[in-house]
CSV table of C-alpha atoms in Angstrom, one decimal:
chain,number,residue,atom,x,y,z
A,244,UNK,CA,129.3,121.8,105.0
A,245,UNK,CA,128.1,118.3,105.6
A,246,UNK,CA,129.4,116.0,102.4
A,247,UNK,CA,127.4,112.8,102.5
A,248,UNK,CA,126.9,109.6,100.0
A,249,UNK,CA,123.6,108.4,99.6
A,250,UNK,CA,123.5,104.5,98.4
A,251,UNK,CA,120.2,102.8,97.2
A,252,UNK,CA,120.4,98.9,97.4
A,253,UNK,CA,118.4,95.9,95.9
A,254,UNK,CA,116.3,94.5,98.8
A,255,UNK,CA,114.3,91.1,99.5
A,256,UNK,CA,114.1,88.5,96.4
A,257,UNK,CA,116.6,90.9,94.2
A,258,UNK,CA,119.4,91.6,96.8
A,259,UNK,CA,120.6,91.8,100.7
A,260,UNK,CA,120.1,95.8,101.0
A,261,UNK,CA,118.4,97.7,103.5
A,262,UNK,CA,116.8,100.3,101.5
A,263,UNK,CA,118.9,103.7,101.4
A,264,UNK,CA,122.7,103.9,103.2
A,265,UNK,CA,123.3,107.4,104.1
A,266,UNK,CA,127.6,107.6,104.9
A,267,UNK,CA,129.4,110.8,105.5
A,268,UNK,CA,132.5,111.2,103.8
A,269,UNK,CA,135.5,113.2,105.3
A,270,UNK,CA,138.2,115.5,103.7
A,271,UNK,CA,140.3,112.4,103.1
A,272,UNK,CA,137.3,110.7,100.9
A,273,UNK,CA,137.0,107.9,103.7
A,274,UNK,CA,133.0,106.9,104.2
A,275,UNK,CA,131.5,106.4,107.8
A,276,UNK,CA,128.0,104.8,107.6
A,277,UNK,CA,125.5,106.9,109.6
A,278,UNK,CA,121.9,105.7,108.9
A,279,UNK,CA,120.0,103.4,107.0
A,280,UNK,CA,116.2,104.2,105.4
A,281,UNK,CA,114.6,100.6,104.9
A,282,UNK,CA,112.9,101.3,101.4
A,283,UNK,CA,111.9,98.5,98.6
A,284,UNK,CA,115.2,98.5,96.0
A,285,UNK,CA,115.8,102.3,95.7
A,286,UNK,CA,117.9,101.3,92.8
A,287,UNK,CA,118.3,104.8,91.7
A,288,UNK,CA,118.5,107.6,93.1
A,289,UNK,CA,118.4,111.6,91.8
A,290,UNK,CA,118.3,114.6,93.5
A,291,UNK,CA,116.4,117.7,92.7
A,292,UNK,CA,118.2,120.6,91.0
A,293,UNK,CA,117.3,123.3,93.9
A,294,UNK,CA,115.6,121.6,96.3
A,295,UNK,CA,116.6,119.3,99.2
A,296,UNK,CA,114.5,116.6,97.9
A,297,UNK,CA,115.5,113.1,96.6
A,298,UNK,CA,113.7,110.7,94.0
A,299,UNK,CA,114.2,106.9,94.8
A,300,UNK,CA,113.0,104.6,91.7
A,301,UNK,CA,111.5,101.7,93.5
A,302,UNK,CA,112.8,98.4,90.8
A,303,UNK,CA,110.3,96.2,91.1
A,304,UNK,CA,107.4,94.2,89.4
A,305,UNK,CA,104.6,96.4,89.8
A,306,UNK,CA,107.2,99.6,89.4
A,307,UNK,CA,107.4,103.2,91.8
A,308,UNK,CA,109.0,105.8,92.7
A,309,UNK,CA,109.1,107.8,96.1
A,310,UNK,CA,110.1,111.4,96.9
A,311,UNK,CA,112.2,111.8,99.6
A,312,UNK,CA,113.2,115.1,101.9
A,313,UNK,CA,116.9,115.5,103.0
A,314,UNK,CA,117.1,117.2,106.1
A,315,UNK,CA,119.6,119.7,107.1
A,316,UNK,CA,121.1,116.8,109.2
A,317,UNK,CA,121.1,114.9,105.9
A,318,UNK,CA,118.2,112.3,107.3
A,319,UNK,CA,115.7,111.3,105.0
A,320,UNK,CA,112.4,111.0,105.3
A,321,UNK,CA,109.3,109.9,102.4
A,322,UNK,CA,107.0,112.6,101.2
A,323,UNK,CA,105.2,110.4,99.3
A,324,UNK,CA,105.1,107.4,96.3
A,325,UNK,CA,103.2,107.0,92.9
A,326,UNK,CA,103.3,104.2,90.9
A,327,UNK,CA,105.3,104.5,87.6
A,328,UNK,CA,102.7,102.6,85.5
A,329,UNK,CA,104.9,99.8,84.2
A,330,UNK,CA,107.6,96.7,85.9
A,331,UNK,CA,111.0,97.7,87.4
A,332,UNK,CA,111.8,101.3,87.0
A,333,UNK,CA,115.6,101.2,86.7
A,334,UNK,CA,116.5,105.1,85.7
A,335,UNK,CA,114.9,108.3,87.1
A,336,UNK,CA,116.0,112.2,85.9
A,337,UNK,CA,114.5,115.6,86.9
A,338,UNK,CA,114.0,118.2,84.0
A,339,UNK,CA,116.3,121.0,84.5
A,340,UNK,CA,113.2,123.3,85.9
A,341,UNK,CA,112.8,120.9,88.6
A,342,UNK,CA,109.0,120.4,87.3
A,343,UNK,CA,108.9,117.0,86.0
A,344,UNK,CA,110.9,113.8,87.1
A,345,UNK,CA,111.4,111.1,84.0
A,346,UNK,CA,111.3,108.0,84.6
A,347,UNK,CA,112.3,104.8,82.9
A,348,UNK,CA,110.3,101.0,83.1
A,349,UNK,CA,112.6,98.5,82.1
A,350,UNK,CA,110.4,95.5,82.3
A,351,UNK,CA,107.8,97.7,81.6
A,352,UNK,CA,109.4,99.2,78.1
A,353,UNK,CA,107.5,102.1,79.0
A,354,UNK,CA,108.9,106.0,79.5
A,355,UNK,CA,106.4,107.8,82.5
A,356,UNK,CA,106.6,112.1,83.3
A,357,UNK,CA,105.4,113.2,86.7
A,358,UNK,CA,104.7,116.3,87.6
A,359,UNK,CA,106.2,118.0,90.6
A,360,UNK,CA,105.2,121.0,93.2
A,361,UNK,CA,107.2,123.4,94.2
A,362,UNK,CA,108.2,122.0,97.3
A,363,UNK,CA,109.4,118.9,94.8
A,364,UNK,CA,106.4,116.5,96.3
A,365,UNK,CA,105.0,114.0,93.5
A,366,UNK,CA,101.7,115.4,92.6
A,367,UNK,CA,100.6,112.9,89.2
A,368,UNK,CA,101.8,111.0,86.6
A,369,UNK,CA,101.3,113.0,83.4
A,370,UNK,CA,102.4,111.0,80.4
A,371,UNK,CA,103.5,107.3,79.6
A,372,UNK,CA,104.4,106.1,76.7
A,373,UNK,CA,104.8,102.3,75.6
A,374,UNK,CA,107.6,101.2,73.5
A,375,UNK,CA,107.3,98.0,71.3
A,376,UNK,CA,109.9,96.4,69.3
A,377,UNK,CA,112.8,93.4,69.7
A,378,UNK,CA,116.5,93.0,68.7
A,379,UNK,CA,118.3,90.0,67.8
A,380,UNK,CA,119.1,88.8,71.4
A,381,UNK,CA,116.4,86.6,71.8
A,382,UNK,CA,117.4,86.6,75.8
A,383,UNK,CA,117.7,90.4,76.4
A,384,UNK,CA,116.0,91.6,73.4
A,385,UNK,CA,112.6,89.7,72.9
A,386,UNK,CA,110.8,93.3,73.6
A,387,UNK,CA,111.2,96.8,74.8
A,388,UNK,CA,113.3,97.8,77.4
A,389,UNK,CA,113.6,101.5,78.2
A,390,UNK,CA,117.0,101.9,80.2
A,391,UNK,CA,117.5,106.0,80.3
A,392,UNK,CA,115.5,109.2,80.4
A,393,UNK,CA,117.4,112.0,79.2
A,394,UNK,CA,116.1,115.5,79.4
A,395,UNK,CA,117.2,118.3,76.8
A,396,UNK,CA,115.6,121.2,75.8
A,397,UNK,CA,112.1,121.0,75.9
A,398,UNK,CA,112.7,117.2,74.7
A,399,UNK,CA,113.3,113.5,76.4
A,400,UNK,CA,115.7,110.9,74.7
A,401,UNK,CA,114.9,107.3,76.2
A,402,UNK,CA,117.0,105.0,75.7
A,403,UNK,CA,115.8,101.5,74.6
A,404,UNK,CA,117.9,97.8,75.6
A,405,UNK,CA,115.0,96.3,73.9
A,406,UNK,CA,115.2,97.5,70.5
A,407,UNK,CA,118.8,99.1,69.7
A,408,UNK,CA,116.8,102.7,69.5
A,409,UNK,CA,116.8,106.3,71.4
A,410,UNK,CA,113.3,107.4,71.1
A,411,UNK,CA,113.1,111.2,71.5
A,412,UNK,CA,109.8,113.3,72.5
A,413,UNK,CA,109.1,116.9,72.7
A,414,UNK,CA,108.0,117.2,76.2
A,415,UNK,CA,105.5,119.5,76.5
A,416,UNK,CA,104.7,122.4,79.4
A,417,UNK,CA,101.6,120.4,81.0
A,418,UNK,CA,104.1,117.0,80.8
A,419,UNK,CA,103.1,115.4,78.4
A,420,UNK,CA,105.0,113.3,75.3
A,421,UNK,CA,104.7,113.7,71.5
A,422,UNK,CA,107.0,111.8,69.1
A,423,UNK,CA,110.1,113.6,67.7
A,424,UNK,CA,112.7,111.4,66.4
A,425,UNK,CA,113.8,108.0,66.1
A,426,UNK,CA,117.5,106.6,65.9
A,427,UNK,CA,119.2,103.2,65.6
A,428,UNK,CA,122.2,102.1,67.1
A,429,UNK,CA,124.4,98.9,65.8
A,430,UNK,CA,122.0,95.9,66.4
A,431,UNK,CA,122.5,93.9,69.2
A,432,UNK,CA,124.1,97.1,71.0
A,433,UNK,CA,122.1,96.9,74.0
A,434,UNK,CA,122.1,101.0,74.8
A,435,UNK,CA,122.2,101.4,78.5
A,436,UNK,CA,123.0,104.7,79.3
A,437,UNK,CA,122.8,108.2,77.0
A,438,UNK,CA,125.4,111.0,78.0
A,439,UNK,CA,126.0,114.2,75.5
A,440,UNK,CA,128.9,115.8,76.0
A,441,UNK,CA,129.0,119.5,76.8
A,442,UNK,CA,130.0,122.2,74.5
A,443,UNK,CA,129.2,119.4,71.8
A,444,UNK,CA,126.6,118.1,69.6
A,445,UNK,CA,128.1,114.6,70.4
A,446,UNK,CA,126.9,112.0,72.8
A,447,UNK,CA,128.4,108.8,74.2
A,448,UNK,CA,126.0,105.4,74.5
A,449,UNK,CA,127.0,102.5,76.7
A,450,UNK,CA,126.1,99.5,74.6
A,451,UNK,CA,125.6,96.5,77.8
A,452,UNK,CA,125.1,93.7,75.5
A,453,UNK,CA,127.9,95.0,72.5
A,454,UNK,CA,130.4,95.7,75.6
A,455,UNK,CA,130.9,98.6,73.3
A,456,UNK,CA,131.0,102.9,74.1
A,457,UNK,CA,129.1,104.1,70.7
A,458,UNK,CA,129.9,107.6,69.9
A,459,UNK,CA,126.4,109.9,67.9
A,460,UNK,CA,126.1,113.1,66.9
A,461,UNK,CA,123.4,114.8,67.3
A,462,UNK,CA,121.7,116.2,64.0
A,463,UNK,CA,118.9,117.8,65.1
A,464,UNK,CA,117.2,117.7,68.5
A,465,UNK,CA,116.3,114.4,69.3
A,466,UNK,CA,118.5,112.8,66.3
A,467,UNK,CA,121.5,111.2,66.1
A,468,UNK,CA,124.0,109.4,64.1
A,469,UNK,CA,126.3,107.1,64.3
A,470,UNK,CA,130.2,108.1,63.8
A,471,UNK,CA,131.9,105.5,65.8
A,472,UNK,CA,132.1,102.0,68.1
A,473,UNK,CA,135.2,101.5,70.6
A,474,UNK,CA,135.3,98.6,72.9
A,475,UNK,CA,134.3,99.4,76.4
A,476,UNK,CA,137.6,98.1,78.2
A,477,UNK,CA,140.8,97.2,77.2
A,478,UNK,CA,140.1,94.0,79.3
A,479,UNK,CA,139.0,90.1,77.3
A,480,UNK,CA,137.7,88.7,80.2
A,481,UNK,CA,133.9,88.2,78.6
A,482,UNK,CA,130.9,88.4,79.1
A,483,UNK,CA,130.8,91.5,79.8
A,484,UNK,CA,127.4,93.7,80.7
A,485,UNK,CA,128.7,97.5,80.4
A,486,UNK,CA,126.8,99.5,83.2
A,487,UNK,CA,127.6,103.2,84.0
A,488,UNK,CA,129.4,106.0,81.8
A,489,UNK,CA,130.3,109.4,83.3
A,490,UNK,CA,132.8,112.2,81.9
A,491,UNK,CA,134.8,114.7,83.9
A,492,UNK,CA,138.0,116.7,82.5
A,493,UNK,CA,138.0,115.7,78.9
A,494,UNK,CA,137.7,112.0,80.3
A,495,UNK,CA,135.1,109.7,80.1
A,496,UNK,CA,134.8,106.4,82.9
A,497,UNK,CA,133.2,103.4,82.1
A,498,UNK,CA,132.4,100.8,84.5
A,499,UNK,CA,132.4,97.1,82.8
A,500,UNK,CA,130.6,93.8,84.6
A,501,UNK,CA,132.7,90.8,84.2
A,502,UNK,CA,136.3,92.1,83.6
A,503,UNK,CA,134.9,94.0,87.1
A,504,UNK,CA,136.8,97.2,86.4
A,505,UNK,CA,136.4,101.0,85.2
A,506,UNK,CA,137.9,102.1,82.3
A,507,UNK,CA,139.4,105.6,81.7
A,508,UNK,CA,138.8,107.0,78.2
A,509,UNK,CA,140.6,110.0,76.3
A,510,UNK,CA,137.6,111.6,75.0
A,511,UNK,CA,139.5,113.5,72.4
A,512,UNK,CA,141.3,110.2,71.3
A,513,UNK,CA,138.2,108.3,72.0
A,514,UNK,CA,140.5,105.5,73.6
A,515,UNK,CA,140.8,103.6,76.4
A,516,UNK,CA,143.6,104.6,78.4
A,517,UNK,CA,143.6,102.0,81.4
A,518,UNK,CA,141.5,99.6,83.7
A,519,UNK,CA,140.8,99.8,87.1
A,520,UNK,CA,139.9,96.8,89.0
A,521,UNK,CA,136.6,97.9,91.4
A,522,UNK,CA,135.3,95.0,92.8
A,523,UNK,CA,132.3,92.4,92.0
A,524,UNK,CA,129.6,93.5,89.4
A,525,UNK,CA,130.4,96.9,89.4
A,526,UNK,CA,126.4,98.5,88.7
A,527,UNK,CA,127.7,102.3,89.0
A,528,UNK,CA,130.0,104.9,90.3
A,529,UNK,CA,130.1,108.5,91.7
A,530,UNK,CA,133.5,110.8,90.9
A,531,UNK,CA,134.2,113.2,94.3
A,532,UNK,CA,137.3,115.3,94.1
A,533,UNK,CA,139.6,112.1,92.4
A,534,UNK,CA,137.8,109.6,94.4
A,535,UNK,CA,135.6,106.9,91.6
A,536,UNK,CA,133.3,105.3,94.6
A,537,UNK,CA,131.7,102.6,92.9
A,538,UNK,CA,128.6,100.8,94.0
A,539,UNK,CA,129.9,96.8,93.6
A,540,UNK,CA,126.5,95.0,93.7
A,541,UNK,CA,127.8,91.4,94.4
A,542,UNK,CA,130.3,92.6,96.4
A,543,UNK,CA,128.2,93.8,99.2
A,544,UNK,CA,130.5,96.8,99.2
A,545,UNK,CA,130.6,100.6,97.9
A,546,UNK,CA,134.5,100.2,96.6
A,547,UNK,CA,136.8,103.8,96.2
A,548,UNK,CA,139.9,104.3,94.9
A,549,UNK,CA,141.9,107.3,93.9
A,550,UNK,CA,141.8,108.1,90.0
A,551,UNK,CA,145.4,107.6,88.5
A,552,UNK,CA,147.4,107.4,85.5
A,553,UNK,CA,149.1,104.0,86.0
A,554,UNK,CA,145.0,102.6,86.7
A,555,UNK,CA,146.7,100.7,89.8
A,556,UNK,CA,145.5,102.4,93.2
A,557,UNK,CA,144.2,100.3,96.1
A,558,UNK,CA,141.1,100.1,96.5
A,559,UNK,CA,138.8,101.0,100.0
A,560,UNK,CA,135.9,98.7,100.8
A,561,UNK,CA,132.8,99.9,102.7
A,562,UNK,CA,130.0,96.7,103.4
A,563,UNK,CA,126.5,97.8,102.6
A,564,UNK,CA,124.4,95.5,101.0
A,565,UNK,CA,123.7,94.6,97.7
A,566,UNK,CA,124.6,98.5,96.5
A,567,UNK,CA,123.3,99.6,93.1
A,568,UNK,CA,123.4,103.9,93.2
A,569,UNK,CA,125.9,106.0,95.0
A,570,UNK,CA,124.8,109.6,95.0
A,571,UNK,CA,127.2,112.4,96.5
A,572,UNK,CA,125.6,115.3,98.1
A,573,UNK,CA,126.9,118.6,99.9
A,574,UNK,CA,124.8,120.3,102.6
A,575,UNK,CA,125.2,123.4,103.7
């Protein structure tokens, strides 16, 4: 089995990337870069949930998204690319079925569907839906900016920087959006990222502008309250833009830009149990079998380290330009 790390990268005016680094990874967790994909800032990445078939949002002003094919090898090549019908799409996820791929426009404030065939090719964009609205950061917040598509059952959840909401449709079987519920967050939260927790009718949000992890339930589908607010890091080095939250083993990771670290959470305690330094502007992170690889944007590096108690391993570099996404993937 071939395990491989996919990592998109700003290019031109936003960033020194290629496109898409492909590395392999060994049974030690060590990376080895083997190709490079020149594509315009593939800023995230998803893959499809049974096909070997990845979605690169393309983060820029006009806004699209291109499907690529992962070859038994693990090259990639394009299928094809549709535009996403508003600026910088910054957040792509496929519905469970694999028939529709979400996508976010953060400039755009904008939530798109597109449909997908059965071989996972784009075929049209079926819905898009324009949010309006500000918050009281008149720098970040002066109108809508959806950050995260969440699917559920038969619904999407978008997250909005823009306007301190989650905006959740019913999604229906022909892909398109109706309205379904609206929640607030704290003001001036800046909700980044949307994660529910499994087992659970709670959620976590990342609040990027707050620096804050805001815990919701969710009351009916689409709807949630608020029950608490944490600090993102136990760090109080500021500013500090909050990027990526993920949860594994009753845990929940945080990675925090400024204090340049991920924090380790006891999701039961909801508390931050330690930092770990991870390099420069630290935009995202993949968890591999104890490894955190972390994509550290300005430090032209994909960092790694092994996930500890004490929060104090050494970290691993691994140059690639500019890197924004880091995407695991097993081949058979």
């Amino acid at each position: 089995m071939a395990e491989l790390v996919f990592v998109g990268c700003y290019t031109g005016d936003a960033g020194n990337g290629t496109g898409i680094t492909t590395f392999s990874r060994s049974a030690s967790g060590a990376l080895e870069e083997v190709a490079s994909l020149p594509l315009e800032s593939p800023s995230w990445l998803v893959r499809h949930p049974s096909l070997p078939v990845l979605y690169a949002a393309n983060e820029t002003s006009t806004g699209s998204v291109t499907a690529l094919s992962i070859s038994t090898s693990g090259s990639l090549a394009v299928l094809g690319t549709l535009e996403t019908g508003g600026a910088h799409p910054c957040h792509l996820a496929v519905t469970p079925d694999g028939r529709f791929l979400l996508c976010a426009n953060y400039t755009g404030g904008s939530l798109a569907v597109f449909s997908l065939s059965s071989s996972g090719a784009l075929e049209s964009r079926t819905a898009l839906v324009q949010h309006s609205g500000n918050g009281p950061d008149a720098d970040r917040q002066e109108a809508a900016h959806v950050h995260m598509a969440v699917p559920g059952d038969g619904i999407v959840s978008a997250v909005d920087l823009g306007t301190d909401e989650i905006r959740s449709y019913t999604l229906s079987s022909s892909g398109a959006l109706e309205p379904l519920a609206v929640s607030s967050l704290p003001a001036g939260t800046g909700p980044r990222q949307l994660v529910r927790r499994p087992g659970t009718d709670l959620a976590y949000v990342v609040g990027e502008l707050a620096g804050t992890v805001v815990t919701v339930r969710e009351t009916s589908p689409g709807a949630f309250s608020v029950e608490s607010v944490t600090p993102s890091t136990l760090s109080s080095v500021t500013p500090n833009l909050v990027a990526h939250l993920e949860l594994a083993d009753a845990r929940m990771y945080v990675s925090n830009r400024g204090p340049d670290c991920v924090t380790e959470f006891a999701l039961d305690d909801a508390a931050a149990v330690t930092d770990q330094p991870c390099g420069a502007n630290p935009r995202h992170f993949a968890l591999v079998d104890g490894t955190c690889y972390v994509a550290a944007q300005s430090e032209d590096a994909i960092t790694a380290f092994t996930l500890t108690a004490s929060g104090e391993a050494d970290l691993k570099y691994y140059p690639t330009g500019s890197p924004t996404f880091v995407l695991p993937v097993s081949l058979p």
